[in-house]
CSV table of N, CA and C in Angstrom, one decimal:
chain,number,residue,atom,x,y,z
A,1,UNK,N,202.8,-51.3,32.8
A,1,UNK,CA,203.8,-52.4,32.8
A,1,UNK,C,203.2,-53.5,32.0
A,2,UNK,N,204.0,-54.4,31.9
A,2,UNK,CA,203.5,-56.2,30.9
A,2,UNK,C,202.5,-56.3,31.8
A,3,UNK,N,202.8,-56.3,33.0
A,3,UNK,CA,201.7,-57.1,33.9
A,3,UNK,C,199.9,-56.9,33.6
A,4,UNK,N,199.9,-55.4,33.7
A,4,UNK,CA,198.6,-54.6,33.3
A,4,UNK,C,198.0,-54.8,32.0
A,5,UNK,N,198.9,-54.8,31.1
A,5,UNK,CA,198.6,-55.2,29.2
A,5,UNK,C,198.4,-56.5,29.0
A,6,UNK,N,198.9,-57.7,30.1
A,6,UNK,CA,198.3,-58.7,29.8
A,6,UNK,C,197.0,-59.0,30.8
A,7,UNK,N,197.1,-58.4,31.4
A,7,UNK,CA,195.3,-58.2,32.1
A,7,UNK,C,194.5,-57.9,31.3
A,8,UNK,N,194.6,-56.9,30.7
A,8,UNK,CA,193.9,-56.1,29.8
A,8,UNK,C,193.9,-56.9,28.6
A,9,UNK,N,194.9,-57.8,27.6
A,9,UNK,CA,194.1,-58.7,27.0
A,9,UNK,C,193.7,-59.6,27.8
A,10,UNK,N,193.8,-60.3,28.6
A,10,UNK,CA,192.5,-61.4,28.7
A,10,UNK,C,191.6,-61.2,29.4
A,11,UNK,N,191.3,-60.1,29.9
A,11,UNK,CA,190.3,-59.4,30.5
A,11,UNK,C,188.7,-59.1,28.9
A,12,UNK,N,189.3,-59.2,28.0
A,12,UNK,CA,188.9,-59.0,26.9
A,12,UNK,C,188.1,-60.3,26.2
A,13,UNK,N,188.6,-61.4,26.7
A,13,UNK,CA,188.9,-62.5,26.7
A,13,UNK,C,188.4,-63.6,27.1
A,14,UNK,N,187.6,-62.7,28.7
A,14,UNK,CA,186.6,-64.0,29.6
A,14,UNK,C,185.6,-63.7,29.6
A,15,UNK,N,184.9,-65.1,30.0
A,15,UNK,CA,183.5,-64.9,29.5
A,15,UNK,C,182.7,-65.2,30.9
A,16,UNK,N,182.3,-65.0,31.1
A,16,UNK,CA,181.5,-65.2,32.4
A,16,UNK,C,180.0,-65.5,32.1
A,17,UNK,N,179.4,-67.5,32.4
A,17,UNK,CA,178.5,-67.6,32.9
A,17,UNK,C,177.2,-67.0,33.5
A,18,UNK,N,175.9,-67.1,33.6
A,18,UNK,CA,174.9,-66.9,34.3
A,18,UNK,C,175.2,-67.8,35.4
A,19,UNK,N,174.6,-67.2,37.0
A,19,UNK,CA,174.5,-67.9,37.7
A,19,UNK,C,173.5,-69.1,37.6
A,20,UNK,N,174.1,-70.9,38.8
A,20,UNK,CA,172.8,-71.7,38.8
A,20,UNK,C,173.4,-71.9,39.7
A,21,UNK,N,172.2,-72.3,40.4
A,21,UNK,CA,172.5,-73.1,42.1
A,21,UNK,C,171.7,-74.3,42.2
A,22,UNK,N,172.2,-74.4,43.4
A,22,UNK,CA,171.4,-75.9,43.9
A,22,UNK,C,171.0,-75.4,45.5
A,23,UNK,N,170.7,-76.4,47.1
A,23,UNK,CA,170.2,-75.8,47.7
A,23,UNK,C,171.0,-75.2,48.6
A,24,UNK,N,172.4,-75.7,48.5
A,24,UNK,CA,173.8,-75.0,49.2
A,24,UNK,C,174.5,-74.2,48.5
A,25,UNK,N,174.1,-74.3,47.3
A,25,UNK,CA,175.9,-73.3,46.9
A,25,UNK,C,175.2,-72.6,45.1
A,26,UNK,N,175.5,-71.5,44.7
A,26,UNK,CA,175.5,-70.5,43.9
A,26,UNK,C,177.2,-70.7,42.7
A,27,UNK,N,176.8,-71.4,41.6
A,27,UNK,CA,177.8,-71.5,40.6
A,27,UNK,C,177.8,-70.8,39.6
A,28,UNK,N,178.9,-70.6,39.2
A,28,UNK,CA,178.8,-70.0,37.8
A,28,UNK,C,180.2,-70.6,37.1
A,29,UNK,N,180.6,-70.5,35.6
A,29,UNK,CA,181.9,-70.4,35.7
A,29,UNK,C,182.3,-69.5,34.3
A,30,UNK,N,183.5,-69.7,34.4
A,30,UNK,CA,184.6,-68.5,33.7
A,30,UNK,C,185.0,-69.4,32.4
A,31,UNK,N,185.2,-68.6,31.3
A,31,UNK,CA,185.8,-69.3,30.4
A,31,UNK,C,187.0,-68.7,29.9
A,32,UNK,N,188.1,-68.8,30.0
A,32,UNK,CA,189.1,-68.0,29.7
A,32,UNK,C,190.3,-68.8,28.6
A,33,UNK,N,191.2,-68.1,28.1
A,33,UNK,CA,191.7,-68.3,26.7
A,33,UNK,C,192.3,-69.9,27.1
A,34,UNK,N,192.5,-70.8,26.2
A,34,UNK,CA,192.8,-72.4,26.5
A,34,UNK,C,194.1,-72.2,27.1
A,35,UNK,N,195.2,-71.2,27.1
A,35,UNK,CA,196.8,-71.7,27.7
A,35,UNK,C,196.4,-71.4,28.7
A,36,UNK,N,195.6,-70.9,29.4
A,36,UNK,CA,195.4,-70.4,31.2
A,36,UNK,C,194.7,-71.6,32.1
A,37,UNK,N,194.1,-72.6,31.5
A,37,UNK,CA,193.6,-73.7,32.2
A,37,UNK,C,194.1,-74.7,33.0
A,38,UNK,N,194.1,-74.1,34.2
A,38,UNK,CA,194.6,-75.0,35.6
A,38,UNK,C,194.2,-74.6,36.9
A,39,UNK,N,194.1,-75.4,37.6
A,39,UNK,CA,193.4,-75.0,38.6
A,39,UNK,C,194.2,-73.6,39.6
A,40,UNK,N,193.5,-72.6,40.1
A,40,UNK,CA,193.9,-71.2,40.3
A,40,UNK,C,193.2,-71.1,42.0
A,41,UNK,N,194.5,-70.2,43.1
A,41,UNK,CA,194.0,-69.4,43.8
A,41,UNK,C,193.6,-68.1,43.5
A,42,UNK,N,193.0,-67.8,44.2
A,42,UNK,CA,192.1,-66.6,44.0
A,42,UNK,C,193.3,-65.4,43.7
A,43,UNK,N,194.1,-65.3,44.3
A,43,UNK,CA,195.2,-64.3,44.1
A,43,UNK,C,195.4,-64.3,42.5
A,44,UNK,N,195.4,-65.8,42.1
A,44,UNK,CA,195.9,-65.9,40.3
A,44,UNK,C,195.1,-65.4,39.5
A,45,UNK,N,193.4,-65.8,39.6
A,45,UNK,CA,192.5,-66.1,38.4
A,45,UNK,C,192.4,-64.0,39.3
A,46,UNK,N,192.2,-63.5,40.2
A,46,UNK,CA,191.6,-62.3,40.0
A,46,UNK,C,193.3,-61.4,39.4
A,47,UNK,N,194.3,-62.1,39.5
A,47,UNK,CA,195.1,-61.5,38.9
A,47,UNK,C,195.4,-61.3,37.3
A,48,UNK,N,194.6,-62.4,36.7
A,48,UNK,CA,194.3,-62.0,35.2
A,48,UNK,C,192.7,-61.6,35.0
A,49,UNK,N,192.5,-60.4,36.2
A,49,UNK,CA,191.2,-60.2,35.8
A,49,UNK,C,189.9,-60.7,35.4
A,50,UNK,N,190.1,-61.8,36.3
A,50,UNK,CA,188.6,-62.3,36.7
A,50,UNK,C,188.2,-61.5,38.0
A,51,UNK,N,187.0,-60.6,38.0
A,51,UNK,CA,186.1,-60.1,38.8
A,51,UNK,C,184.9,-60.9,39.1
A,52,UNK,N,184.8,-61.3,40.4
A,52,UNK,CA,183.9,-61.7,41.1
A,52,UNK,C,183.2,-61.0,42.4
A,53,UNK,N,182.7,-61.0,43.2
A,53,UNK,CA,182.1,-60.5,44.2
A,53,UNK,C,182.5,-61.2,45.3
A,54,UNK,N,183.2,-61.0,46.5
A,54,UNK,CA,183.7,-61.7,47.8
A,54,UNK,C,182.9,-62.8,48.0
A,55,UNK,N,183.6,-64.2,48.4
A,55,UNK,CA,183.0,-65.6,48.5
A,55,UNK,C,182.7,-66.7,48.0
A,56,UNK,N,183.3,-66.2,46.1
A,56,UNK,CA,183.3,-67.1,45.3
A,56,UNK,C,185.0,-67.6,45.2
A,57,UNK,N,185.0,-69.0,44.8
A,57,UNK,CA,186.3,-69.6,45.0
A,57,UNK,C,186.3,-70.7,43.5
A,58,UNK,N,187.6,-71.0,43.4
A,58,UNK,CA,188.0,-71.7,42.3
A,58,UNK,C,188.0,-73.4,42.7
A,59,UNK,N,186.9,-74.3,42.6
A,59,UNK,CA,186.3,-75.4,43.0
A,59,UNK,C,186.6,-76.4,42.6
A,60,UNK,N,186.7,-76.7,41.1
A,60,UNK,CA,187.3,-77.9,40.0
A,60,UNK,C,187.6,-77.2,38.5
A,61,UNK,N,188.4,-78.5,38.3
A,61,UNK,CA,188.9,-78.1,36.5
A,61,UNK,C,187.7,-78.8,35.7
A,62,UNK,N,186.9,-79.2,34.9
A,62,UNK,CA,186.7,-79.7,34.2
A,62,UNK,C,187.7,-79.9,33.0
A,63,UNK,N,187.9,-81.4,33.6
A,63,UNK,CA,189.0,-81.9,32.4
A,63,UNK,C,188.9,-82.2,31.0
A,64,UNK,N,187.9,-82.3,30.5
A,64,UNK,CA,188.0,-81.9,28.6
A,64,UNK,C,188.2,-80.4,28.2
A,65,UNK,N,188.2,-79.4,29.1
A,65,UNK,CA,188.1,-78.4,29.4
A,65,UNK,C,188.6,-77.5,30.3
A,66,UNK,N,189.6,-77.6,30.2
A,66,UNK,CA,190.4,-76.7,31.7
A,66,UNK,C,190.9,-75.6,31.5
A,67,UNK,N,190.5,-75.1,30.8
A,67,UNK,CA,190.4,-73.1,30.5
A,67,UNK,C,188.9,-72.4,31.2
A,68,UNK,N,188.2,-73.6,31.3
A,68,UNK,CA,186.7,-73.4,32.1
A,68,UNK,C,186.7,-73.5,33.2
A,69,UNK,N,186.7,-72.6,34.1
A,69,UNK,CA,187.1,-72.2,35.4
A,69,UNK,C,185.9,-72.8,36.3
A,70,UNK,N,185.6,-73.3,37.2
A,70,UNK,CA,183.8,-73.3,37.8
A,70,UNK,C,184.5,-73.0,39.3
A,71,UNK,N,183.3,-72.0,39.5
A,71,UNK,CA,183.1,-71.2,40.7
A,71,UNK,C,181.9,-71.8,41.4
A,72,UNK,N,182.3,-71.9,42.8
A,72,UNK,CA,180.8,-71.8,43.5
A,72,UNK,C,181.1,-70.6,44.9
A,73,UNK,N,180.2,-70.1,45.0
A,73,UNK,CA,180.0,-70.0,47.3
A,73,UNK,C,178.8,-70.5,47.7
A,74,UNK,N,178.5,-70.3,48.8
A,74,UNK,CA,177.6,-70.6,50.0
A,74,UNK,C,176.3,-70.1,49.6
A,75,UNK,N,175.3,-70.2,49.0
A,75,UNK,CA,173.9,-69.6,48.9
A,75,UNK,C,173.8,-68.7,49.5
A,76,UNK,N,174.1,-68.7,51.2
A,76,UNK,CA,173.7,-67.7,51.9
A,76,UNK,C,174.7,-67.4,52.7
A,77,UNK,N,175.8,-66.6,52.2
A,77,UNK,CA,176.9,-66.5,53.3
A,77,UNK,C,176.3,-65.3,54.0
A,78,UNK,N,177.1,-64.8,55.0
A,78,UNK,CA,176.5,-64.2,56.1
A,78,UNK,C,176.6,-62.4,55.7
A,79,UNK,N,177.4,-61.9,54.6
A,79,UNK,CA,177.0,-60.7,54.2
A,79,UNK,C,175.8,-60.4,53.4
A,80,UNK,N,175.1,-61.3,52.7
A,80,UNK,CA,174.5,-61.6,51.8
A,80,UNK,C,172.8,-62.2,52.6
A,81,UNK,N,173.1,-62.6,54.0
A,81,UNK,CA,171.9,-63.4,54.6
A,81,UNK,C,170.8,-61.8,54.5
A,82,UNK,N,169.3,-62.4,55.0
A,82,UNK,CA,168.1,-61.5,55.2
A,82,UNK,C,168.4,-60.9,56.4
C-alpha cells in the first residue's frame, strides 16, 4: 500500500545519531528529511520508520532544525537495570 512505500522511502532517509548521555538520561537523535519536522508521538515518528529500542521518547524540536528529532530515556530503566 502508499503507506508501506512511504515508510520505505524515508526509512532510507534517517540517520540516526551515536548515543551520549549525561548522569540521568541516554540521548541520541534522528535526522529525518526537512518536510517531517515537528514534534511526534511515538505512534508517528515509529510510523515512518524510526526504530528505536522500548523507552526512548520524542523530547524537543530543535528549532533551527526541526527535521532533527532528539531522543532521550532513563539511563537505567528497569529492563535494562544489573
Amino acid at each position: 500500500a502508499q503507506r508501506d512505500q512511504d515508510i520505505a522511502d524515508y526509512e532510507e532517509k534517517i540517520y540516526y545519531s551515536s548515543r551520549y548521555s549525561d548522569d540521568k538520561h541516554e540521548y541520541r537523535h534522528v535526522t529525518l528529511p526537512p518536510q517531517l519536522g515537528r514534534l511526534m508521538t511515538e505512534d508517528e515518528w515509529r510510523g515512518l520508520g524510526i526504530k528505536q529500542s522500548p523507552g526512548w521518547y520524542h523530547y524537543m524540536i530543535h528549532n533551527p532544525e526541526p527535521h532533527i528529532l532528539l531522543f532521550k530515556r532513563d539511563r537505567d530503566p528497569p529492563a535494562r537495570q544489573k
